Amino acid sequence: MRNPINIRFTAPLLAAALAFIPGVRALAQADAPAPSTSSAPLRPADQASAASTYAAMLKRVQQGDMTVNFRTFRLAAALMSPHDDPVATASMKEQGERATFKRLMDAGSTQEALDAANRALDRNYASLAGHLNAVLACNKLNKPAEAAVHRKILNALLDSIQRSGDGKSPETAWFVVTISEEYIFLATRLSLQRTQQGLVRKDGHVYDELEVLDPKTGQKQKVWFNTDVDLNLYRPAAPRTPEAKAKFERALQLYLKEQSLTALPLIQDLSAGDPEDATLQMVLADCLEFKAGTNVSAAESLALLKQARDAAVRARQLGDNSQRLNELLARLDTPEPRPRKFSEIVEADQAMKDGEQALGTGDYDAALKAYTAALSFDPKLYTAAMYAGEMYFRKKDPASAADWFTKAVGLNPGNPVVYRHWGDELMLAGRPAEARDKYIEAVITLPVPQSWSALANWAKRTNHQLSPPRIDRPPVPDQAQPTGSDSMTTSDDGRSAWKSYSAVRAAWRQSVFAEKYPAEKDYRHTLEEEAAALTSVALALNSQKPLHLDPQLAALSELKDAGLVEAWILLSGADAWIAQDYAGYLRKASVAIADLHRKVCDPPGVLSKLPLGVVRCNERGFHYLKRKRRLWKRARTAGLAGGWG
């Protein structure tokens, strides 16, 4: 499948690799941390030596000696895994053991779950997950003495992580040897919840950059973990010769320009010489898939797709967890990969392949000619118009590019892909403000995860922060509850108003849904129900007039006053049932989606009134607005952020 230079994967994946390339540094710096200077990359470790160290320390720990170096203990255990087989790394084994334990606990087989935890500890007694699982099972089986032993060792292991840094930056990242250690440390030692996670490579190190939430305060922050061991980087890569470095730079420059066919031979040579580089494997997979969609035979196309799949799987094994690779694997990791077919009309399909062939070698004029020819053969082929628009961007003709993208939108108005591609091209053209508008349009057209990802990466690339209005709603009772004076007693912060929400939701389940939607046999959660429930809370607040209004309720009140309750539900608070109402809501909107990009930014101080939310442009970015002033005073940029699963 043809893939434009997409900021959803280019920045996070290639930031470190491309930092030295002129013109790319500015785009990469938002995602890449400063070089780590706290320690050198881990040196090679002989597996026999690691096993010997582990065995000696294991004996001391099991005898109750808590003076051992638990960091060394953890590291030795991890290095015993055969790293020539990434599937057998400590993290992979631990994930399987945790899944087995959870399955047994959920089934009520607590003793079997404890046996499974002990088997995991027999393999690796330095496993945080193993000791935590043992504590949970022992507590449920009323074995306090046994639980105390595991808890003591677990705390010592956690202490060794905590002493390794403060997690505030790559330079002071906490040192972990498995991914499970990160999650257990966050939950048990810091009481934080992970909301987002990304992999960053820099100066011979690999870091997990996590966005975490403090559930008590609602505050978000970023923390860093060094994951060199988990991703096998304890073996330093051989330094590139000047010739290899020049080839590497040339290949990635061609790849970023989307000249994939010209870049492919260079990428193949580089990856053959350095098969442990996840970036090269991902780029190799992308280029091979691109070639499979050009003028090659059906047999060659299938062979290329198989090679692309192997490279993509290898990139995943080497630690790449990017959105781009996820998309690649979703297409490639199938029992029977199929060459891409652009159109059922033979002439249009061939013209598209001609265009791909020309694009892959950098011949934009020939590619443009082929794409426009494809559209003449198949007037409904929106991808031909979209690709033609991209070629005009390459030819430095943004006005013509906009015409062709507008044509593509008209051919497929309900598809957010065109807006995302349009935004990508605007970013490459150095026009981030216009790109933002396209990513917003993609979200509004269809707020699927891919659209949110594009907008989130725009924010990251431009040093902005998306801060969604947070409104945590209570669980819904099965039966309707009274909403009289007892349930609506005035409180200082207004939280008692949530009883109205629960009452309305319960009433809908009991009878209102059947009355409102007689054509639907089974109950479902609707936009109308959720809007009624949230609006009832806002109205209850008006009657209570609390002295110190809870921040989330203040946000809800402002959304209600601005007429944006439905917009918030659809874009930030929808479940799978409510998502079914999105298309109908769009049809009722008074402003056409095609006109949104011309109205999303107003002159400073002027507010738009759009049916799906209000967005204003100013020096700090875009803001999710009410009618009088900003909802979020502390955020540099506040926007709709959420998405549907």
Short mmCIF file of N, CA, C and O in Angstrom, two decimals, residues 416-513:
data_model
loop_
_atom_site.label_atom_id
_atom_site.label_comp_id
_atom_site.label_asym_id
_atom_site.label_seq_id
_atom_site.Cartn_x
_atom_site.Cartn_y
_atom_site.Cartn_z
N PRO A 416 -12.02 10.15 6.61
CA PRO A 416 -11.04 11.09 7.17
C PRO A 416 -9.65 10.94 6.58
O PRO A 416 -8.78 11.77 6.85
N VAL A 417 -9.40 9.89 5.79
CA VAL A 417 -8.06 9.65 5.25
C VAL A 417 -7.58 10.83 4.43
O VAL A 417 -6.41 11.23 4.51
N VAL A 418 -8.48 11.42 3.60
CA VAL A 418 -8.07 12.54 2.75
C VAL A 418 -7.58 13.70 3.59
O VAL A 418 -6.55 14.31 3.30
N TYR A 419 -8.30 14.01 4.67
CA TYR A 419 -7.88 15.12 5.52
C TYR A 419 -6.53 14.84 6.18
O TYR A 419 -5.70 15.73 6.34
N ARG A 420 -6.32 13.58 6.59
CA ARG A 420 -5.05 13.25 7.22
C ARG A 420 -3.89 13.39 6.24
O ARG A 420 -2.82 13.91 6.57
N HIS A 421 -4.09 12.91 5.02
CA HIS A 421 -3.05 13.07 4.00
C HIS A 421 -2.81 14.54 3.69
O HIS A 421 -1.66 14.97 3.51
N TRP A 422 -3.87 15.29 3.63
CA TRP A 422 -3.76 16.73 3.36
C TRP A 422 -2.96 17.39 4.47
O TRP A 422 -2.07 18.20 4.22
N GLY A 423 -3.26 17.05 5.70
CA GLY A 423 -2.50 17.59 6.81
C GLY A 423 -1.04 17.21 6.77
O GLY A 423 -0.15 18.02 7.05
N ASP A 424 -0.76 15.95 6.39
CA ASP A 424 0.64 15.51 6.29
C ASP A 424 1.41 16.35 5.28
O ASP A 424 2.55 16.75 5.52
N GLU A 425 0.78 16.61 4.14
CA GLU A 425 1.46 17.40 3.11
C GLU A 425 1.68 18.84 3.58
O GLU A 425 2.73 19.43 3.30
N LEU A 426 0.73 19.40 4.29
CA LEU A 426 0.90 20.76 4.80
C LEU A 426 2.02 20.82 5.84
O LEU A 426 2.78 21.80 5.89
N MET A 427 2.15 19.78 6.65
CA MET A 427 3.25 19.75 7.60
C MET A 427 4.59 19.72 6.88
O MET A 427 5.52 20.44 7.23
N LEU A 428 4.69 18.90 5.85
CA LEU A 428 5.94 18.81 5.10
C LEU A 428 6.24 20.12 4.38
O LEU A 428 7.41 20.45 4.15
N ALA A 429 5.19 20.86 4.04
CA ALA A 429 5.37 22.14 3.37
C ALA A 429 5.67 23.27 4.37
O ALA A 429 5.80 24.43 3.98
N GLY A 430 5.76 22.94 5.65
CA GLY A 430 6.06 23.95 6.65
C GLY A 430 4.89 24.85 6.99
O GLY A 430 5.09 26.01 7.34
N ARG A 431 3.67 24.30 6.94
CA ARG A 431 2.48 25.09 7.23
C ARG A 431 1.66 24.40 8.32
O ARG A 431 0.57 23.89 8.10
N PRO A 432 2.20 24.37 9.55
CA PRO A 432 1.56 23.59 10.62
C PRO A 432 0.19 24.09 11.04
O PRO A 432 -0.66 23.29 11.45
N ALA A 433 -0.06 25.40 10.97
CA ALA A 433 -1.37 25.91 11.37
C ALA A 433 -2.46 25.38 10.44
O ALA A 433 -3.55 24.99 10.89
N GLU A 434 -2.19 25.36 9.13
CA GLU A 434 -3.16 24.82 8.19
C GLU A 434 -3.28 23.30 8.35
O GLU A 434 -4.37 22.74 8.20
N ALA A 435 -2.16 22.64 8.65
CA ALA A 435 -2.19 21.20 8.86
C ALA A 435 -3.09 20.85 10.04
O ALA A 435 -3.87 19.89 9.99
N ARG A 436 -3.00 21.65 11.10
CA ARG A 436 -3.85 21.44 12.27
C ARG A 436 -5.33 21.42 11.89
O ARG A 436 -6.10 20.56 12.34
N ASP A 437 -5.72 22.35 11.05
CA ASP A 437 -7.13 22.42 10.65
C ASP A 437 -7.57 21.15 9.94
O ASP A 437 -8.69 20.67 10.13
N LYS A 438 -6.68 20.58 9.13
CA LYS A 438 -7.03 19.35 8.42
C LYS A 438 -7.15 18.17 9.38
O LYS A 438 -8.03 17.33 9.22
N TYR A 439 -6.26 18.13 10.36
CA TYR A 439 -6.35 17.04 11.33
C TYR A 439 -7.63 17.17 12.17
O TYR A 439 -8.24 16.16 12.53
N ILE A 440 -8.03 18.41 12.47
CA ILE A 440 -9.29 18.61 13.18
C ILE A 440 -10.45 18.13 12.31
O ILE A 440 -11.39 17.47 12.79
N GLU A 441 -10.40 18.45 11.02
CA GLU A 441 -11.46 18.00 10.12
C GLU A 441 -11.52 16.48 10.05
O GLU A 441 -12.61 15.89 9.96
N ALA A 442 -10.36 15.83 10.09
CA ALA A 442 -10.34 14.37 10.08
C ALA A 442 -11.04 13.83 11.31
O ALA A 442 -11.83 12.87 11.22
N VAL A 443 -10.78 14.44 12.46
CA VAL A 443 -11.43 14.00 13.69
C VAL A 443 -12.93 14.19 13.61
O VAL A 443 -13.72 13.32 13.99
N ILE A 444 -13.35 15.34 13.13
CA ILE A 444 -14.78 15.63 13.07
C ILE A 444 -15.48 14.75 12.03
O ILE A 444 -16.61 14.31 12.22
N THR A 445 -14.79 14.47 10.92
CA THR A 445 -15.38 13.60 9.90
C THR A 445 -15.65 12.22 10.47
O THR A 445 -16.72 11.64 10.28
N LEU A 446 -14.66 11.68 11.22
CA LEU A 446 -14.84 10.39 11.88
C LEU A 446 -13.79 10.27 12.98
O LEU A 446 -12.61 10.10 12.68
N PRO A 447 -14.20 10.36 14.25
CA PRO A 447 -13.22 10.39 15.35
C PRO A 447 -12.70 9.00 15.72
O PRO A 447 -12.84 8.54 16.85
N VAL A 448 -12.11 8.32 14.76
CA VAL A 448 -11.50 7.01 15.00
C VAL A 448 -10.09 7.22 15.54
O VAL A 448 -9.52 8.32 15.45
N PRO A 449 -9.46 6.18 16.11
CA PRO A 449 -8.12 6.37 16.70
C PRO A 449 -7.09 6.95 15.74
O PRO A 449 -6.23 7.73 16.14
N GLN A 450 -7.15 6.57 14.44
CA GLN A 450 -6.16 7.10 13.50
C GLN A 450 -6.26 8.61 13.36
O GLN A 450 -5.24 9.30 13.24
N SER A 451 -7.48 9.14 13.39
CA SER A 451 -7.65 10.59 13.30
C SER A 451 -7.12 11.28 14.54
O SER A 451 -6.44 12.31 14.47
N TRP A 452 -7.43 10.72 15.72
CA TRP A 452 -6.91 11.29 16.95
C TRP A 452 -5.39 11.23 16.99
O TRP A 452 -4.73 12.15 17.47
N SER A 453 -4.84 10.13 16.50
CA SER A 453 -3.38 9.97 16.50
C SER A 453 -2.71 11.05 15.67
O SER A 453 -1.69 11.61 16.06
N ALA A 454 -3.28 11.36 14.52
CA ALA A 454 -2.71 12.40 13.66
C ALA A 454 -2.74 13.76 14.36
O ALA A 454 -1.77 14.51 14.32
N LEU A 455 -3.86 14.07 15.00
CA LEU A 455 -3.97 15.35 15.70
C LEU A 455 -3.02 15.40 16.90
O LEU A 455 -2.37 16.42 17.16
N ALA A 456 -2.92 14.29 17.63
CA ALA A 456 -2.02 14.25 18.79
C ALA A 456 -0.58 14.43 18.36
O ALA A 456 0.21 15.11 19.03
N ASN A 457 -0.19 13.83 17.24
CA ASN A 457 1.18 13.98 16.78
C ASN A 457 1.45 15.38 16.25
O ASN A 457 2.56 15.89 16.37
N TRP A 458 0.43 16.02 15.67
CA TRP A 458 0.60 17.43 15.31
C TRP A 458 0.92 18.24 16.56
O TRP A 458 1.84 19.07 16.56
N ALA A 459 0.17 18.01 17.63
CA ALA A 459 0.39 18.76 18.87
C ALA A 459 1.79 18.52 19.41
O ALA A 459 2.48 19.45 19.85
N LYS A 460 2.23 17.27 19.35
CA LYS A 460 3.57 16.96 19.85
C LYS A 460 4.64 17.60 18.99
O LYS A 460 5.63 18.14 19.51
N ARG A 461 4.45 17.56 17.69
CA ARG A 461 5.45 18.12 16.78
C ARG A 461 5.54 19.64 16.90
O ARG A 461 6.60 20.22 16.63
N THR A 462 4.45 20.27 17.26
CA THR A 462 4.43 21.73 17.34
C THR A 462 4.50 22.23 18.77
O THR A 462 4.26 23.41 19.04
N ASN A 463 4.82 21.32 19.69
CA ASN A 463 5.01 21.69 21.10
C ASN A 463 3.75 22.25 21.73
O ASN A 463 3.76 23.26 22.42
N HIS A 464 2.63 21.57 21.46
CA HIS A 464 1.37 21.90 22.09
C HIS A 464 0.88 20.70 22.90
O HIS A 464 1.40 19.59 22.75
N GLN A 465 -0.11 20.93 23.70
CA GLN A 465 -0.66 19.86 24.53
C GLN A 465 -2.17 19.80 24.34
O GLN A 465 -2.86 20.82 24.44
N LEU A 466 -2.68 18.62 24.07
CA LEU A 466 -4.13 18.43 23.98
C LEU A 466 -4.65 18.11 25.37
O LEU A 466 -4.23 17.14 25.99
N SER A 467 -5.55 18.92 25.85
CA SER A 467 -6.09 18.72 27.20
C SER A 467 -7.61 18.61 27.11
O SER A 467 -8.31 19.61 27.07
N PRO A 468 -8.13 17.41 27.05
CA PRO A 468 -9.58 17.25 26.90
C PRO A 468 -10.30 17.65 28.17
O PRO A 468 -9.79 17.47 29.28
N PRO A 469 -11.49 18.21 28.06
CA PRO A 469 -12.31 18.43 29.25
C PRO A 469 -12.59 17.09 29.91
O PRO A 469 -13.16 16.19 29.30
N ARG A 470 -12.17 16.94 31.14
CA ARG A 470 -12.32 15.65 31.83
C ARG A 470 -13.59 15.66 32.67
O ARG A 470 -13.74 16.49 33.56
N ILE A 471 -14.46 14.72 32.38
CA ILE A 471 -15.71 14.59 33.13
C ILE A 471 -15.90 13.11 33.42
O ILE A 471 -16.30 12.33 32.54
N ASP A 472 -15.62 12.69 34.65
CA ASP A 472 -15.77 11.29 35.06
C ASP A 472 -17.20 11.06 35.51
O ASP A 472 -17.66 11.66 36.49
N ARG A 473 -17.88 10.17 34.82
CA ARG A 473 -19.29 9.93 35.11
C ARG A 473 -19.46 8.73 36.03
O ARG A 473 -18.69 7.76 35.93
N PRO A 474 -20.46 8.73 36.90
CA PRO A 474 -20.64 7.63 37.86
C PRO A 474 -21.24 6.41 37.18
O PRO A 474 -21.80 6.49 36.09
N PRO A 475 -21.12 5.23 37.83
CA PRO A 475 -21.78 4.02 37.30
C PRO A 475 -23.29 4.18 37.33
O PRO A 475 -23.84 4.99 38.08
N VAL A 476 -23.94 3.40 36.50
CA VAL A 476 -25.39 3.55 36.35
C VAL A 476 -26.11 2.42 37.08
O VAL A 476 -25.82 1.24 36.86
N PRO A 477 -27.04 2.74 37.98
CA PRO A 477 -27.80 1.69 38.67
C PRO A 477 -28.81 1.05 37.73
O PRO A 477 -29.20 1.62 36.71
N ASP A 478 -29.22 -0.16 38.06
CA ASP A 478 -30.20 -0.87 37.23
C ASP A 478 -31.61 -0.30 37.37
O ASP A 478 -32.41 -0.36 36.46
N GLN A 479 -31.90 0.28 38.54
CA GLN A 479 -33.23 0.81 38.80
C GLN A 479 -33.18 2.32 38.95
O GLN A 479 -32.18 2.89 39.39
N ALA A 480 -34.28 2.97 38.57
CA ALA A 480 -34.36 4.42 38.71
C ALA A 480 -34.29 4.82 40.17
O ALA A 480 -34.83 4.14 41.04
N GLN A 481 -33.60 5.91 40.46
CA GLN A 481 -33.46 6.41 41.82
C GLN A 481 -34.22 7.72 41.97
O GLN A 481 -34.37 8.48 41.02
N PRO A 482 -34.67 8.03 43.15
CA PRO A 482 -35.39 9.29 43.36
C PRO A 482 -34.47 10.47 43.16
O PRO A 482 -33.29 10.40 43.44
N THR A 483 -35.04 11.56 42.69
CA THR A 483 -34.25 12.76 42.46
C THR A 483 -34.78 13.93 43.27
O THR A 483 -34.61 15.09 42.91
N GLY A 484 -35.45 13.63 44.36
CA GLY A 484 -36.02 14.68 45.18
C GLY A 484 -35.00 15.39 46.02
O GLY A 484 -33.82 15.33 45.79
N SER A 485 -35.46 16.01 47.08
CA SER A 485 -34.58 16.86 47.89
C SER A 485 -33.47 16.07 48.55
O SER A 485 -32.37 16.56 48.72
N ASP A 486 -33.74 14.81 48.95
CA ASP A 486 -32.71 14.04 49.65
C ASP A 486 -31.52 13.79 48.75
O ASP A 486 -30.37 13.85 49.19
N SER A 487 -31.78 13.45 47.49
CA SER A 487 -30.68 13.12 46.60
C SER A 487 -29.99 14.35 46.05
O SER A 487 -28.91 14.26 45.52
N MET A 488 -30.63 15.50 46.16
CA MET A 488 -30.05 16.70 45.58
C MET A 488 -29.66 17.71 46.65
O MET A 488 -29.70 18.91 46.45
N THR A 489 -29.28 17.20 47.80
CA THR A 489 -28.86 18.09 48.88
C THR A 489 -27.67 18.93 48.44
O THR A 489 -26.73 18.44 47.84
N THR A 490 -27.74 20.21 48.75
CA THR A 490 -26.66 21.10 48.35
C THR A 490 -25.36 20.71 49.05
O THR A 490 -25.34 20.40 50.23
N SER A 491 -24.27 20.68 48.29
CA SER A 491 -22.95 20.39 48.84
C SER A 491 -22.01 21.50 48.44
O SER A 491 -22.28 22.28 47.53
N ASP A 492 -20.88 21.56 49.14
CA ASP A 492 -19.93 22.63 48.86
C ASP A 492 -19.39 22.58 47.44
O ASP A 492 -19.12 23.61 46.83
N ASP A 493 -19.16 21.35 46.92
CA ASP A 493 -18.56 21.24 45.59
C ASP A 493 -19.55 20.81 44.51
O ASP A 493 -19.19 20.72 43.34
N GLY A 494 -20.77 20.52 44.86
CA GLY A 494 -21.79 20.19 43.88
C GLY A 494 -21.82 18.75 43.42
O GLY A 494 -22.65 18.39 42.57
N ARG A 495 -20.98 17.88 43.97
CA ARG A 495 -20.91 16.52 43.45
C ARG A 495 -22.17 15.70 43.70
O ARG A 495 -22.39 14.69 43.03
N SER A 496 -22.98 16.12 44.64
CA SER A 496 -24.24 15.39 44.84
C SER A 496 -25.16 15.49 43.63
O SER A 496 -26.09 14.69 43.48
N ALA A 497 -24.88 16.43 42.74
CA ALA A 497 -25.70 16.57 41.53
C ALA A 497 -25.57 15.36 40.62
O ALA A 497 -26.43 15.12 39.75
N TRP A 498 -24.52 14.56 40.80
CA TRP A 498 -24.35 13.37 39.97
C TRP A 498 -25.47 12.35 40.20
O TRP A 498 -25.69 11.47 39.38
N LYS A 499 -26.18 12.45 41.31
CA LYS A 499 -27.29 11.55 41.54
C LYS A 499 -28.37 11.73 40.47
O LYS A 499 -29.06 10.78 40.10
N SER A 500 -28.48 12.93 39.98
CA SER A 500 -29.44 13.18 38.91
C SER A 500 -29.03 12.43 37.64
O SER A 500 -29.88 11.87 36.93
N TYR A 501 -27.74 12.39 37.37
CA TYR A 501 -27.23 11.65 36.20
C TYR A 501 -27.62 10.18 36.29
O TYR A 501 -28.16 9.59 35.34
N SER A 502 -27.34 9.58 37.43
CA SER A 502 -27.65 8.16 37.61
C SER A 502 -29.14 7.89 37.48
O SER A 502 -29.56 6.88 36.90
N ALA A 503 -29.95 8.79 38.02
CA ALA A 503 -31.40 8.60 37.97
C ALA A 503 -31.91 8.65 36.53
O ALA A 503 -32.73 7.83 36.12
N VAL A 504 -31.43 9.62 35.76
CA VAL A 504 -31.87 9.74 34.36
C VAL A 504 -31.45 8.52 33.56
O VAL A 504 -32.23 7.95 32.79
N ARG A 505 -30.19 8.09 33.73
CA ARG A 505 -29.70 6.93 32.99
C ARG A 505 -30.50 5.67 33.35
O ARG A 505 -30.85 4.87 32.47
N ALA A 506 -30.79 5.49 34.63
CA ALA A 506 -31.56 4.31 35.05
C ALA A 506 -32.97 4.35 34.47
O ALA A 506 -33.52 3.31 34.06
N ALA A 507 -33.57 5.53 34.44
CA ALA A 507 -34.91 5.66 33.88
C ALA A 507 -34.92 5.32 32.39
O ALA A 507 -35.86 4.69 31.89
N TRP A 508 -33.90 5.72 31.68
CA TRP A 508 -33.82 5.39 30.26
C TRP A 508 -33.73 3.88 30.07
O TRP A 508 -34.35 3.32 29.17
N ARG A 509 -32.94 3.23 30.89
CA ARG A 509 -32.85 1.78 30.78
C ARG A 509 -34.19 1.11 31.06
O ARG A 509 -34.55 0.11 30.42
N GLN A 510 -34.90 1.67 32.01
CA GLN A 510 -36.14 1.04 32.47
C GLN A 510 -37.28 1.23 31.48
O GLN A 510 -38.01 0.28 31.19
N SER A 511 -37.45 2.44 30.95
CA SER A 511 -38.63 2.66 30.11
C SER A 511 -38.45 3.71 29.01
O SER A 511 -39.05 3.58 27.94
N VAL A 512 -37.65 4.73 29.25
CA VAL A 512 -37.60 5.86 28.31
C VAL A 512 -37.07 5.43 26.95
O VAL A 512 -37.58 5.86 25.91
N PHE A 513 -36.06 4.57 26.94
CA PHE A 513 -35.50 4.16 25.65
C PHE A 513 -36.56 3.49 24.78
O PHE A 513 -36.67 3.79 23.58
#
